[in-house]
Steps between C-alpha positions, in 0.01 A plus 500: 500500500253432196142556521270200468164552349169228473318524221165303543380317155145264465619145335339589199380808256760762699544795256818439355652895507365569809754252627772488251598841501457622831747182563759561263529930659496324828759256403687714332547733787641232691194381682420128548135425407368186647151374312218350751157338379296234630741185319822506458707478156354604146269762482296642187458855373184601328742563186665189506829601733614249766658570788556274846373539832752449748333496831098423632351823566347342832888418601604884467611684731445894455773570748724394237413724209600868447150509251205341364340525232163316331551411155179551260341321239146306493686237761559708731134513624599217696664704781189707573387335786832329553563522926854463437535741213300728732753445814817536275333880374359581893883416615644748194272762621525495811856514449535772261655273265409561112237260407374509118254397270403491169193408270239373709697428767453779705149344578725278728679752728139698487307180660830473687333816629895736475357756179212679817544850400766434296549612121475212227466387196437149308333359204235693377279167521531479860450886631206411697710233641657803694325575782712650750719701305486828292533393141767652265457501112895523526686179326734528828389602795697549849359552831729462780677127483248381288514510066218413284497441155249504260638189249717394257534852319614576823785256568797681440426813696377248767817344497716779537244670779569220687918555428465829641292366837751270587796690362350795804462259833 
């Protein structure tokens, strides 16, 4: 049976390797990646890439997903103080499922309020964003179910971080 993974992406100014190539290692391991974000159909990358949304992230269902992961970028700022987004990362916690994110994202599944005592890293921008965890100058950084990234240098290691997690449960 194939994993199935959600990668959450804003509508607009996503950073484009932060979802591009943790997608393709994903994908090309076999595991289905589903896109959410708050419309449905054509989304744009910072850098020009498009890619689609496929489902409402208020209709998701964590139940159904081996993984999620927040997708950087500028737009992704919109997720912050996102309820749902915040729900979707309590559920993945709570469940020991791997939950990700990259960029700034990680200010989501902080307000979320899953990174307490937890190691983490993000954007350099947002550090004081960060509250709750113990901050890592590491690109990656793994603590328990939970991977942060630090952005788009970071994309490819993120990607294949998250491989490993779900390649292990």
């Amino acid at each position: 049976m194939s994993k199935k993974v959600l990668f959450v992406v804003a509508p607009i100014n996503f950073r484009d390797e932060e979802y591009f190539k943790p997608k393709k290692i994903l994908e090309n391991a076999d595991i289905k990646v589903i896109t959410a974000s708050l419309k449905i159909g054509e989304l744009s990358g910072t850098l020009g890439g498009k890619t689609t949304a496929e489902i409402l992230l208020n209709e998701v269902n964590p139940k159904d997903f081996d993984g999620v992961f927040f997708i950087g970028g500028s737009g992704s700022s919109i997720y912050w103080d996102n309820e749902k987004a915040h729900e979707i990362a309590r559920y993945m916690h709570e469940n020991k499922k791997p939950l990700g994110a990259i960029c700034i994202a990680p200010v989501t599944i902080e307000r979320a309020g899953v990174l307490k005592g937890k190691k983490a890293t993000v954007f350099p921008s947002e550090k004081k964003e960060l509250k709750s965890a113990t901050l890592s100058d590491k690109k990656v950084e793994i603590d328990g179910n939970i991977i942060t990234a630090a952005g788009p240098e970071a994309a490819q290691e993120f990607g294949e971080v998250i491989l490993k997690a779900l390649q292990e449960k």
